[in-house]
Short mmCIF file of C-alpha atoms and ligand atoms in Angstrom, two decimals:
data_model
loop_
_atom_site.label_atom_id
_atom_site.label_comp_id
_atom_site.label_asym_id
_atom_site.label_seq_id
_atom_site.Cartn_x
_atom_site.Cartn_y
_atom_site.Cartn_z
CA MET A 19 7.94 3.30 8.48
CA ASP A 20 4.83 3.20 6.27
CA GLY A 21 1.42 4.23 5.47
CA GLU A 22 0.59 3.18 8.42
CA GLY A 23 3.28 4.10 11.23
CA ASN A 24 4.08 0.57 10.93
CA LYS A 25 8.55 0.07 11.24
CA LYS A 26 9.37 -1.68 6.72
CA PRO A 27 11.07 -4.13 7.12
CA TRP A 28 13.47 -3.35 5.06
CA ASP A 29 14.88 -0.36 4.01
CA ALA A 30 16.22 1.80 0.36
CA SER A 31 20.43 0.99 1.74
CA GLN A 32 18.92 -3.37 0.92
CA LEU A 33 18.27 -2.04 -2.59
CA ARG A 34 20.86 -1.48 -5.51
CA LYS A 35 21.26 1.65 -6.66
CA TYR A 36 19.77 2.87 -10.79
CA ASP A 37 19.72 5.31 -12.45
CA LEU A 38 16.25 4.94 -13.57
CA THR A 39 13.29 6.49 -10.72
CA PHE A 40 9.59 3.33 -11.33
CA ASP A 41 5.92 4.02 -10.92
CA GLU A 42 4.95 1.33 -8.10
CA ILE A 43 2.50 -1.60 -8.31
CA PRO A 44 -0.11 -1.24 -7.42
CA ARG A 45 -1.00 -3.57 -4.45
CA LEU A 46 -4.56 -4.90 -4.16
CA HIS A 47 -6.62 -7.90 -2.05
CA TYR A 48 -6.97 -11.07 -3.81
CA LYS A 49 -10.93 -9.87 -3.44
CA ASP A 50 -10.54 -7.03 -5.37
CA PRO A 51 -12.59 -7.52 -8.72
CA LYS A 52 -9.49 -5.07 -9.91
CA ILE A 53 -7.52 -7.42 -10.43
CA ASP A 54 -9.85 -9.04 -13.20
CA GLU A 55 -9.19 -6.07 -15.14
CA TYR A 56 -5.34 -5.32 -15.19
CA ILE A 57 -4.95 -9.26 -15.95
CA ARG A 58 -7.12 -8.42 -18.39
CA ALA A 59 -4.64 -5.33 -20.00
CA ASN A 60 -1.46 -6.88 -19.40
CA LYS A 61 -0.80 -5.32 -17.19
CA PRO A 62 1.21 -6.56 -13.33
CA VAL A 63 -0.27 -6.04 -10.44
CA VAL A 64 -0.16 -7.04 -6.26
CA ILE A 65 -1.98 -9.74 -5.48
CA ILE A 66 -2.13 -9.64 -1.58
CA GLU A 67 -4.13 -11.80 1.52
CA SER A 68 -3.95 -14.43 -1.00
CA ASN A 69 -4.27 -18.37 0.33
CA ILE A 70 -2.72 -18.70 -2.21
CA ILE A 71 0.73 -20.43 -0.79
CA LYS A 72 -0.72 -20.81 2.63
CA PRO A 73 0.60 -24.04 3.79
CA ALA A 74 3.66 -22.20 1.90
CA LEU A 75 3.89 -20.18 4.26
CA GLN A 76 3.07 -21.53 7.58
CA ARG A 77 5.51 -24.13 7.38
CA TRP A 78 8.62 -23.32 3.98
CA THR A 79 11.61 -22.74 6.62
CA LEU A 80 14.79 -23.42 5.02
CA GLU A 81 14.65 -25.98 7.53
CA TYR A 82 11.61 -26.95 7.10
CA LEU A 83 13.58 -27.30 2.52
CA GLU A 84 16.19 -28.58 4.15
CA LYS A 85 14.24 -31.88 5.64
CA ASN A 86 12.03 -32.31 3.50
CA LEU A 87 12.68 -31.25 -0.57
CA GLY A 88 14.38 -34.22 -0.82
CA GLN A 89 17.46 -36.62 -1.17
CA THR A 90 17.45 -35.77 -5.29
CA GLY A 91 20.43 -33.36 -6.43
CA HIS A 92 18.78 -30.41 -6.74
CA THR A 93 19.46 -27.98 -9.59
CA CYS A 94 20.96 -25.05 -8.81
CA PHE A 95 23.68 -21.99 -10.82
CA VAL A 96 26.64 -20.91 -9.26
CA SER A 97 28.03 -17.68 -10.54
CA LYS A 98 31.63 -15.44 -9.10
CA ASN A 99 29.40 -12.72 -9.01
CA HIS A 100 25.72 -11.69 -7.51
CA GLN A 101 24.39 -11.89 -11.70
CA PHE A 102 22.32 -15.29 -12.32
CA LYS A 103 21.60 -13.67 -16.30
CA TYR A 104 20.28 -17.04 -17.59
CA TYR A 105 20.87 -18.65 -20.84
CA ASP A 106 19.95 -21.72 -22.98
CA ASP A 107 22.75 -23.94 -23.06
CA LYS A 108 21.49 -25.62 -27.15
CA LYS A 109 22.48 -22.10 -28.55
CA ILE A 110 26.12 -22.96 -26.99
CA TYR A 111 27.03 -23.46 -30.50
CA ASP A 112 29.24 -26.33 -30.12
CA LYS A 113 33.00 -27.54 -31.21
CA THR A 114 32.88 -30.95 -30.98
CA ASN A 115 29.58 -31.95 -32.87
CA ASN A 116 29.53 -28.51 -34.89
CA THR A 117 26.84 -27.84 -33.72
CA LYS A 118 25.01 -24.38 -34.64
CA GLY A 119 25.36 -21.20 -32.53
CA VAL A 120 27.39 -18.61 -30.90
CA GLU A 121 31.38 -18.69 -29.07
CA PHE A 122 29.99 -18.68 -24.81
CA THR A 123 31.13 -19.34 -22.50
CA PRO A 124 28.32 -19.36 -20.01
CA PRO A 125 27.37 -16.47 -16.65
CA THR A 126 27.26 -19.08 -14.51
CA LYS A 127 27.18 -23.01 -13.29
CA LYS A 128 24.46 -25.61 -13.84
CA VAL A 129 25.53 -27.57 -10.74
CA GLU A 130 22.93 -30.93 -8.96
CA MET A 131 23.46 -30.60 -5.52
CA ARG A 132 22.01 -31.73 -2.28
CA ILE A 133 19.99 -29.70 -0.42
CA GLU A 134 21.93 -30.30 2.83
CA ASP A 135 25.11 -28.84 1.10
CA PHE A 136 23.31 -26.29 -1.32
CA MET A 137 21.62 -24.95 2.33
CA LYS A 138 25.72 -25.31 3.72
CA ARG A 139 27.72 -23.39 1.77
CA VAL A 140 25.07 -20.52 1.75
CA LYS A 141 25.23 -20.25 5.42
CA GLU A 142 28.54 -20.09 5.76
CA TRP A 143 28.86 -17.81 1.95
CA LYS A 144 31.29 -15.25 3.15
CA LYS A 145 33.26 -12.57 0.68
CA GLY A 146 34.15 -13.29 -1.99
CA ASP A 147 33.04 -16.81 -2.81
CA ASP A 148 30.96 -17.81 -5.41
CA ARG A 149 27.21 -17.53 -5.24
CA ILE A 150 24.74 -20.05 -5.32
CA TYR A 151 20.38 -20.04 -6.54
CA LEU A 152 18.84 -23.01 -5.99
CA GLN A 153 16.03 -23.07 -8.75
CA GLN A 154 14.42 -26.68 -8.69
CA SER A 155 11.32 -27.30 -11.14
CA LEU A 156 8.59 -28.85 -8.00
CA THR A 157 6.59 -30.96 -10.32
CA THR A 158 9.93 -33.59 -10.14
CA SER A 159 11.15 -36.18 -7.00
CA VAL A 160 10.34 -33.66 -3.96
CA GLY A 161 10.07 -35.32 -0.62
CA ASN A 162 6.30 -36.34 0.93
CA ASN A 163 5.69 -32.71 3.14
CA ILE A 164 6.22 -30.63 -0.15
CA VAL A 165 4.16 -32.65 -1.73
CA GLU A 166 1.11 -32.65 0.89
CA ASP A 167 1.56 -29.22 1.09
CA PHE A 168 1.49 -28.25 -2.45
CA VAL A 169 -1.82 -29.64 -3.44
CA LYS A 170 -3.16 -27.68 -0.27
CA PHE A 171 -1.93 -24.46 -2.20
CA ASP A 172 -5.32 -22.11 -3.57
CA TRP A 173 -5.48 -23.94 -6.81
CA ASP A 174 -9.23 -23.02 -6.58
CA TYR A 175 -7.87 -19.38 -6.98
CA VAL A 176 -5.32 -19.06 -9.33
CA ASN A 177 -7.06 -21.47 -11.87
CA GLY A 178 -9.93 -19.32 -12.06
CA LYS A 179 -7.75 -16.87 -12.90
CA GLN A 180 -6.50 -18.84 -15.97
CA ALA A 181 -9.47 -20.06 -16.88
CA LYS A 182 -10.46 -16.43 -16.79
CA HIS A 183 -8.56 -15.32 -18.91
CA ASN A 184 -8.13 -17.80 -21.11
CA TRP A 185 -4.23 -18.87 -20.03
CA GLY A 186 -2.94 -22.05 -21.72
CA PRO A 187 -1.78 -24.89 -19.39
CA LEU A 188 0.69 -24.62 -16.99
CA THR A 189 3.78 -25.44 -17.37
CA SER A 190 6.07 -25.28 -13.94
CA ASN A 191 6.12 -23.82 -11.15
CA LEU A 192 9.99 -23.33 -9.78
CA LEU A 193 11.19 -22.72 -6.58
CA PHE A 194 13.65 -20.79 -5.96
CA ILE A 195 15.78 -20.02 -2.75
CA ALA A 196 18.44 -17.65 -2.95
CA MET A 197 20.75 -16.14 -0.68
CA GLU A 198 20.39 -12.45 0.11
CA GLY A 199 21.79 -9.84 -3.07
CA ASN A 200 21.15 -12.04 -5.39
CA GLN A 201 20.16 -11.13 -9.42
CA THR A 202 17.82 -12.55 -12.14
CA PRO A 203 18.72 -9.39 -14.19
CA CYS A 204 16.42 -7.63 -16.58
CA HIS A 205 14.13 -9.90 -19.34
CA TYR A 206 10.99 -11.51 -20.33
CA ASP A 207 9.88 -15.00 -20.63
CA GLU A 208 7.01 -15.90 -22.95
CA GLN A 209 4.34 -16.76 -20.52
CA GLU A 210 2.48 -15.84 -17.85
CA ASN A 211 3.60 -16.05 -13.94
CA PHE A 212 2.36 -16.09 -10.33
CA PHE A 213 5.39 -15.29 -8.51
CA ALA A 214 4.77 -16.05 -4.82
CA GLN A 215 7.08 -14.71 -2.39
CA VAL A 216 7.14 -17.03 0.59
CA GLN A 217 10.27 -16.58 2.61
CA GLY A 218 12.69 -13.40 2.58
CA TYR A 219 11.86 -9.57 0.23
CA LYS A 220 12.26 -9.26 -3.58
CA ARG A 221 12.85 -5.85 -5.35
CA CYS A 222 11.32 -6.65 -9.05
CA ILE A 223 11.50 -4.15 -11.76
CA LEU A 224 9.57 -4.88 -14.21
CA PHE A 225 9.21 -3.26 -17.62
CA PRO A 226 5.93 -3.29 -20.44
CA PRO A 227 6.75 -4.55 -23.77
CA SER A 228 7.04 -1.66 -25.26
CA GLN A 229 10.44 -0.70 -23.81
CA PHE A 230 12.14 -3.18 -26.23
CA GLU A 231 14.29 -0.76 -27.82
CA CYS A 232 15.99 0.90 -24.30
CA LEU A 233 16.68 -2.25 -23.30
CA TYR A 234 18.69 -4.20 -26.20
CA PRO A 235 17.77 -7.97 -25.86
CA TYR A 236 20.79 -9.99 -27.56
CA PRO A 237 19.53 -12.00 -30.42
CA VAL A 238 16.92 -14.26 -30.55
CA HIS A 239 19.31 -16.81 -31.82
CA HIS A 240 21.58 -16.60 -28.97
CA PRO A 241 21.78 -18.50 -25.57
CA HIS A 242 20.83 -15.54 -23.76
CA ASP A 243 17.58 -14.48 -25.69
CA ARG A 244 15.37 -12.79 -24.70
CA GLN A 245 17.77 -11.45 -22.17
CA SER A 246 17.90 -7.39 -22.43
CA MET A 247 22.15 -7.04 -22.76
CA VAL A 248 22.17 -3.81 -20.69
CA ASP A 249 24.50 -4.27 -17.05
CA PHE A 250 21.40 -1.82 -15.48
CA GLU A 251 24.28 -1.69 -12.72
CA HIS A 252 27.35 -0.63 -15.25
CA PRO A 253 25.07 0.94 -18.12
CA ASP A 254 26.68 1.34 -21.70
CA ASN A 255 25.18 4.83 -22.68
CA ALA A 256 27.08 4.62 -25.83
CA LYS A 257 26.33 1.53 -26.40
CA PHE A 258 22.62 1.59 -25.42
CA PRO A 259 21.19 5.32 -25.93
CA LYS A 260 17.68 4.43 -25.02
CA PHE A 261 19.14 2.43 -21.79
CA LYS A 262 18.24 5.67 -20.15
CA ASP A 263 14.51 6.59 -21.10
CA ALA A 264 13.24 2.36 -19.88
CA LYS A 265 10.39 3.60 -17.75
CA GLY A 266 9.68 0.90 -15.59
CA CYS A 267 7.38 0.10 -12.18
CA GLU A 268 7.92 -1.27 -9.31
CA ALA A 269 7.44 -3.69 -6.76
CA ILE A 270 9.16 -5.24 -2.88
CA VAL A 271 7.45 -8.69 -2.29
CA GLY A 272 7.19 -10.39 0.79
CA PRO A 273 5.60 -13.14 2.29
CA GLY A 274 2.12 -14.27 0.84
CA ASP A 275 2.48 -11.59 -1.87
CA VAL A 276 1.39 -12.77 -5.34
CA LEU A 277 3.19 -10.70 -7.83
CA TYR A 278 1.73 -11.60 -11.38
CA ILE A 279 3.90 -10.68 -14.14
CA PRO A 280 2.34 -11.35 -17.12
CA ILE A 281 3.43 -12.65 -20.55
CA TYR A 282 6.79 -10.81 -22.47
CA TRP A 283 7.16 -7.86 -19.43
CA TRP A 284 10.47 -6.73 -18.61
CA HIS A 285 11.49 -8.36 -14.84
CA HIS A 286 14.54 -7.31 -13.38
CA ILE A 287 15.08 -9.75 -10.21
CA GLU A 288 16.93 -9.00 -6.83
CA SER A 289 16.84 -10.49 -3.04
CA LEU A 290 17.29 -7.79 -1.30
CA MET A 291 20.96 -7.16 -0.26
CA ARG A 292 21.65 -8.25 4.01
CA GLY A 293 17.69 -9.24 4.19
CA GLY A 294 18.70 -12.88 4.04
CA PRO A 295 17.96 -15.97 1.61
CA THR A 296 15.08 -15.43 -0.15
CA THR A 297 12.16 -18.71 -1.16
CA THR A 298 9.86 -17.86 -4.23
CA VAL A 299 7.43 -19.89 -6.26
CA ASN A 300 6.10 -19.41 -9.19
CA PHE A 301 3.80 -20.92 -11.93
CA TRP A 302 4.60 -21.03 -15.82
CA TYR A 303 1.24 -20.58 -17.87
CA LYS A 304 1.44 -20.60 -21.41
CA GLY A 305 0.11 -17.51 -23.36
CA GLY A 306 -3.77 -17.66 -23.71
CA PRO A 307 -4.35 -18.07 -28.28
CA SER A 308 -2.96 -14.39 -29.36
CA THR A 309 -5.79 -12.97 -32.67
CA LEU A 310 -4.48 -10.62 -34.57
CA GLU A 311 -6.88 -6.72 -34.00
CA TYR A 312 -5.59 -3.71 -34.49
CA PRO A 313 -3.94 -2.25 -32.86
CA LEU A 314 -1.51 -4.69 -31.65
CA LYS A 315 -0.50 -5.52 -29.30
CA ASP A 316 3.48 -4.67 -27.78
CA HIS A 317 3.99 -8.34 -26.84
CA GLN A 318 2.66 -8.71 -30.37
CA LYS A 319 5.34 -6.58 -32.30
CA VAL A 320 7.40 -8.48 -30.33
CA ALA A 321 6.50 -12.01 -30.64
CA ILE A 322 6.26 -10.57 -34.37
CA SER A 323 10.10 -9.49 -34.58
CA ARG A 324 11.64 -13.05 -33.06
CA ASN A 325 9.95 -15.02 -35.70
CA VAL A 326 11.51 -12.15 -38.36
CA GLU A 327 15.09 -12.99 -37.14
CA LYS A 328 13.78 -16.57 -36.70
CA MET A 329 13.05 -16.88 -40.50
CA LEU A 330 16.03 -14.11 -41.52
CA LEU A 331 18.91 -16.95 -39.92
CA GLU A 332 16.97 -20.46 -40.92
CA VAL A 333 17.71 -19.23 -44.19
CA LEU A 334 20.97 -17.60 -44.16
CA GLN A 335 22.06 -19.80 -42.11
CA ASP A 336 24.71 -17.50 -40.85
CA PRO A 337 23.86 -15.63 -37.77
CA LYS A 338 26.54 -13.00 -38.81
CA GLU A 339 24.85 -12.13 -42.00
CA VAL A 340 20.61 -10.92 -40.17
CA GLY A 341 22.45 -7.72 -39.09
CA PRO A 342 23.74 -6.43 -42.05
CA LEU A 343 20.99 -7.94 -44.06
CA LEU A 344 18.47 -6.62 -41.27
CA SER A 345 20.12 -2.37 -42.05
CA ALA A 346 20.27 -2.32 -45.29
CA MET A 347 16.35 -2.96 -45.15
CA VAL A 348 15.92 -0.84 -43.25
CA LEU A 349 18.92 2.00 -42.84
CA GLY A 350 18.08 4.81 -45.42
CA ARG A 351 14.15 3.44 -45.76
CA TYR A 352 12.08 3.09 -43.48
CA THR A 353 14.47 5.61 -40.77
C1 LIG B 409 14.16 -18.35 -12.99
C2 LIG B 409 13.72 -16.59 -12.94
C3 LIG B 409 14.14 -16.52 -11.40
C4 LIG B 409 13.14 -15.77 -11.05
C5 LIG B 409 12.93 -14.81 -11.16
C6 LIG B 409 13.45 -14.86 -9.03
O1 LIG B 409 13.34 -14.99 -8.66
O2 LIG B 409 15.75 -14.15 -9.32
C7 LIG B 409 12.32 -15.69 -12.77
O3 LIG B 409 12.46 -14.63 -13.52
C8 LIG B 409 10.76 -15.72 -13.16
O4 LIG B 409 10.05 -16.56 -11.89
O5 LIG B 409 10.44 -15.05 -14.67
ZN1 LIG B 410 11.38 -14.84 -15.37
#
């Protein structure tokens, strides 16, 4: 039961177990001015009872989406397990064209799938089958009904926040349709994000940029740039000794909840096990102008460290030389 004695729509058995504890991300009514204090402080908050995606809440069942999403192929990822770790295929070493990059075997396959084929695979899925995850930009060709719903989102509200907090332009709205239990492992994005839950429940575990040293991101040149190297379910504590000290927060978002994920904040997101398929729409905005005021913000230090890695690779050319040079510069001198 929740605080008011209502039956909770999910229970703890639907959450994967991690050896970490999390504070709860606050949930505020969309008219609450404290929301702006959180956004101004680059802190996550769940915005509740808004009309941000109201038309989607009213109409976007899987049947409606199947009928109206459009006959073109939609971008889907196929995985042998429940994890869908993002990779940048432009950073994969391509033998044939001898491009720069690293030898890399993608953990998921990116395919274009018709919506009815996607829905069929979700409905007919059984244990042991590959999992799939539709992740489609809403700015490409979708059916007219979806466009109609989309234009009726509460753009005044989200654009009002964008303006008030001096964010950059909206770059995309992605539609996510996940199978129950699908997981997007811990990573950060270089964009502000309103993460709007349409159907089903997702557990969102977030860590501030200051936790960089506990979450061990891949090198910037790696296809898994911005992703944590730690497998949360089987952490290698010898290789990642600080992971056990990571301090995070979490929110279980359900229909109508909109989670503000601040730029550079780590997030690990999963559709609850045995909770059925989930649908989410996100709003990605470029970050605002970054003035160097001291003390620097943690996310600014992450941005600086990224530039150092990029510059070193640019001059050294060989990724294998970046680590040894950084170690020679730091070990015994700065540590
Ligand atoms: C492809 C990324 C999807 C999403 C996580 C999820 O809902 O599975 C996320 O990480 C984001 O919106 O930034
Ligand atoms: Zn993300």
